[in-house]
Amino acid sequence: GAGVSQSPRYKVTKRGQDVALRCDPISGHVSLYWYRQALGQGPEFLTYFNYEAQQDKSGLPNDRFSAERPEGSISTLTIQRTEQRDSAMYRCASSLEQGINTGELFFGEGSRLTVL
Amino acid sequence: AQRVTQPEKLLSVFKGAPVELKCNYSYSGSPELFWYVQYSRQRLQLLLRHISRESIKGFTADLNKGETSFHLKKPFAQEEDSAMYYCALKLRSGTYKYIFGTGTRLKVLA
């Protein structure tokens, strides 16, 4: 594809259900980042990967949140036992470069999660 | 702790007026700063980065380490500049995550 693809674009779920959000980065991009953005706030870092290795997960709010990128390409962010406070836009971004080499972040359109 | 502060949630200017979007950061390491922009119904995208020292769409930003600032400036605002602007800091020690500010909405009035 031409850009970072996220699915679903919109997800409405009931409290207590699990959700999985998918990110398909630009082909060949090494780094993949997940952010959460609440209304009126900036993107809040959750976690990032270089290839399949999760480099930093310090932003995951609690153990209900997890992420994986098993083959170094597509990534899934999973939220278990969702709560209303999890409602937000979840953004994925990928970058050709990694680590100290700085590449532009290319963002997807985001997945808007609403927990009822 | 590392932090990016954008003090203005909303900035309204008239077309042709100068624009300055403020960004201050807190980081003990060597900072790398960026401005990202989101136009209506578009994705968040890179506007410029301090290491490139470039002007994009008439915007410039200078890193001032003494004042820990990276303000975005444009001498003459255009209506098409109306958008949400985010300042971002890339950490460069131990982790290479990006920290974003809360954003400033720029409205350029005709």
Coordinates of C-alpha atoms in Angstrom, one line a residue:
Chain A
G1 CA 0.0 0.0 0.0
A2 CA 0.9 3.6 -0.3
G3 CA 0.9 4.4 3.3
V4 CA 0.4 3.1 6.9
S5 CA -2.9 1.3 7.1
Q6 CA -4.9 0.8 10.3
S7 CA -7.9 -1.3 11.0
P8 CA -10.6 -1.0 12.0
R9 CA -11.0 2.7 11.5
Y10 CA -13.9 2.7 14.1
K11 CA -14.6 0.2 16.8
V12 CA -17.4 0.4 19.3
T13 CA -17.3 -2.2 22.0
K14 CA -18.9 -2.9 25.4
R15 CA -17.0 -2.7 28.6
G16 CA -15.2 -5.9 29.4
Q17 CA -14.7 -7.0 25.8
D18 CA -11.2 -7.5 24.3
V19 CA -10.2 -5.5 21.2
A20 CA -7.4 -5.9 18.7
L21 CA -6.2 -3.0 16.6
R22 CA -4.1 -3.7 13.6
C23 CA -1.3 -1.6 11.9
D24 CA 0.2 -2.4 8.5
P25 CA 3.3 -0.2 8.1
I26 CA 4.9 1.0 4.9
S27 CA 6.8 -1.9 3.4
G28 CA 10.4 -2.0 4.5
H29 CA 10.0 0.4 7.5
V30 CA 12.0 -0.8 10.4
S31 CA 10.4 1.1 13.3
L32 CA 6.7 1.0 14.3
Y33 CA 5.2 3.1 17.0
W34 CA 1.8 3.1 18.8
Y35 CA 0.3 6.2 20.2
R36 CA -3.0 6.9 22.0
Q37 CA -4.7 10.3 21.6
A38 CA -7.6 11.4 23.8
L39 CA -9.7 14.3 22.7
G40 CA -7.9 17.6 23.1
Q41 CA -4.6 16.0 23.9
G42 CA -1.5 15.2 21.9
P43 CA -0.4 11.7 20.9
E44 CA 0.7 9.8 24.0
F45 CA 3.4 7.2 23.5
L46 CA 2.5 3.6 24.2
T47 CA 5.2 1.4 22.7
Y48 CA 7.5 0.9 19.7
F49 CA 9.3 -1.9 17.8
N50 CA 12.4 -2.2 15.7
Y51 CA 11.7 -5.1 13.4
E52 CA 10.0 -7.7 15.6
A53 CA 11.7 -6.6 18.8
Q54 CA 9.6 -4.4 21.2
Q55 CA 12.1 -1.8 22.2
D56 CA 10.1 0.3 24.7
K57 CA 6.8 -0.5 26.3
S58 CA 7.0 2.0 29.0
G59 CA 3.9 3.9 27.8
L60 CA 1.5 0.9 28.0
P61 CA -0.8 2.0 30.8
N62 CA -1.3 -1.4 32.5
D63 CA -1.2 -5.1 31.8
R64 CA -4.4 -5.0 29.9
F65 CA -2.5 -3.5 27.0
S66 CA -0.1 -5.5 24.9
A67 CA 1.4 -5.3 21.5
E68 CA 3.2 -7.5 19.1
R69 CA 4.9 -7.5 15.7
P70 CA 5.8 -11.1 15.2
E71 CA 7.3 -10.9 11.7
G72 CA 8.6 -7.4 11.8
S73 CA 5.8 -6.1 9.7
I74 CA 2.2 -6.0 10.8
S75 CA 1.6 -5.1 14.4
T76 CA -1.4 -5.7 16.7
L77 CA -2.3 -3.7 19.8
T78 CA -4.6 -5.7 22.1
I79 CA -6.6 -4.3 24.9
Q80 CA -8.2 -6.8 27.2
R81 CA -11.2 -6.3 29.4
T82 CA -11.8 -2.8 27.9
E83 CA -12.9 0.1 30.2
Q84 CA -14.6 3.3 29.3
R85 CA -11.3 5.2 29.9
D86 CA -9.7 3.3 27.1
S87 CA -11.9 5.3 24.6
A88 CA -9.5 7.2 22.4
M89 CA -7.9 7.4 18.9
Y90 CA -5.1 4.9 18.6
R91 CA -2.4 6.0 16.1
C92 CA 0.2 3.9 14.5
A93 CA 3.3 5.3 12.8
S94 CA 6.2 3.7 11.0
S95 CA 9.7 4.9 10.1
L96 CA 12.3 3.7 7.7
E97 CA 15.1 4.5 10.1
Q98 CA 15.7 3.1 13.6
G99 CA 17.4 4.2 16.8
I100 CA 19.7 7.1 16.6
N101 CA 19.1 7.5 12.9
T102 CA 16.2 9.8 12.5
G103 CA 13.5 9.1 9.9
E104 CA 10.2 10.7 9.4
L105 CA 7.3 9.2 11.2
F106 CA 4.5 8.2 8.7
F107 CA 1.2 8.0 10.5
G108 CA -1.9 5.9 9.7
E109 CA -5.4 7.4 9.8
G110 CA -5.9 6.0 13.3
S111 CA -8.4 3.6 14.9
R112 CA -11.1 5.3 17.0
L113 CA -12.1 3.1 19.9
T114 CA -15.3 3.8 21.8
V115 CA -16.0 1.7 24.9
L116 CA -19.6 1.8 26.1
Chain B
A1 CA 11.2 14.0 33.2
Q2 CA 11.0 14.6 29.5
R3 CA 8.2 16.9 28.5
V4 CA 7.0 19.0 25.6
T5 CA 4.9 22.0 26.3
Q6 CA 2.7 23.9 23.9
P7 CA 1.1 26.6 26.0
E8 CA -1.6 27.7 23.4
K9 CA -4.5 25.4 22.6
L10 CA -5.8 27.9 20.0
L11 CA -4.1 30.6 18.0
S12 CA -6.2 32.8 15.7
V13 CA -4.5 35.2 13.3
F14 CA -5.5 37.2 10.2
K15 CA -4.3 36.3 6.8
G16 CA -1.0 38.0 6.1
A17 CA -0.1 38.4 9.8
P18 CA 2.9 36.8 11.4
V19 CA 2.5 33.5 13.2
E20 CA 4.5 32.0 16.1
L21 CA 3.5 28.7 17.7
K22 CA 5.4 28.1 20.9
C23 CA 7.1 24.9 22.0
N24 CA 9.2 24.4 25.0
Y25 CA 10.8 21.1 26.0
S26 CA 12.4 19.5 29.0
Y27 CA 15.2 16.9 28.3
S28 CA 18.6 16.4 29.9
G29 CA 20.0 14.8 26.8
S30 CA 20.7 16.1 23.3
P31 CA 17.3 17.0 21.9
E32 CA 16.0 16.4 18.5
L33 CA 12.9 18.4 17.8
F34 CA 10.1 18.2 15.1
W35 CA 6.9 19.9 14.1
Y36 CA 4.1 17.7 12.9
V37 CA 0.9 19.0 11.3
Q38 CA -2.6 17.7 10.8
Y39 CA -4.8 19.4 8.2
S40 CA -8.5 18.8 8.3
R41 CA -9.4 15.2 7.3
Q42 CA -5.7 14.3 6.7
R43 CA -3.1 12.3 8.5
L44 CA -0.6 13.6 11.0
Q45 CA 2.5 14.4 8.9
L46 CA 5.9 15.9 9.3
L47 CA 6.3 19.6 8.7
L48 CA 9.9 20.1 9.6
R49 CA 12.8 18.9 11.8
H50 CA 15.4 21.0 13.5
I51 CA 18.4 19.1 12.1
S52 CA 17.4 19.9 8.6
R53 CA 17.4 23.7 9.2
E54 CA 14.9 24.0 6.4
S55 CA 11.9 26.2 5.6
I56 CA 8.8 24.3 4.6
K57 CA 5.7 26.1 3.3
G58 CA 7.3 29.3 4.6
F59 CA 7.6 27.9 8.2
T60 CA 10.9 27.9 10.1
A61 CA 11.8 26.8 13.6
D62 CA 15.1 27.4 15.4
L63 CA 16.2 25.2 18.3
N64 CA 17.2 27.4 21.2
K65 CA 18.9 25.2 23.8
G66 CA 19.4 28.0 26.2
E67 CA 15.7 28.7 26.4
T68 CA 14.8 25.0 25.6
S69 CA 12.5 26.2 22.9
F70 CA 11.6 25.3 19.3
H71 CA 9.0 27.9 18.3
L72 CA 7.5 27.6 14.8
K73 CA 7.3 30.8 12.8
K74 CA 5.9 32.1 9.6
P75 CA 6.1 35.8 8.5
F76 CA 2.8 35.8 6.6
A77 CA 0.0 33.4 7.4
Q78 CA -2.1 31.9 4.7
E79 CA -5.6 30.4 5.1
E80 CA -4.3 27.0 4.1
D81 CA -2.1 27.0 7.1
S82 CA -5.1 26.4 9.3
A83 CA -4.4 23.1 11.0
M84 CA -3.4 21.4 14.2
Y85 CA 0.3 21.7 15.0
Y86 CA 2.2 19.3 17.3
C87 CA 5.7 19.8 18.6
A88 CA 7.6 16.5 19.2
L89 CA 10.8 15.6 20.9
K90 CA 12.8 12.5 20.0
L91 CA 14.7 10.9 22.9
R92 CA 18.2 9.7 22.0
S93 CA 19.5 7.7 24.9
G94 CA 18.3 4.3 26.0
T95 CA 15.1 4.7 24.0
Y96 CA 14.3 6.5 20.8
K97 CA 10.6 7.3 21.4
Y98 CA 9.0 10.5 20.4
I99 CA 7.1 12.7 22.9
F100 CA 4.5 15.0 21.6
G101 CA 3.0 18.2 23.0
T102 CA -0.7 18.7 23.4
G103 CA -0.9 20.6 20.1
T104 CA -2.0 24.1 19.0
R105 CA -4.9 24.7 16.7
L106 CA -4.0 27.5 14.2
K107 CA -6.9 29.4 12.6
V108 CA -6.0 31.8 9.9
L109 CA -8.9 34.2 9.3
A110 CA -9.6 35.8 6.0

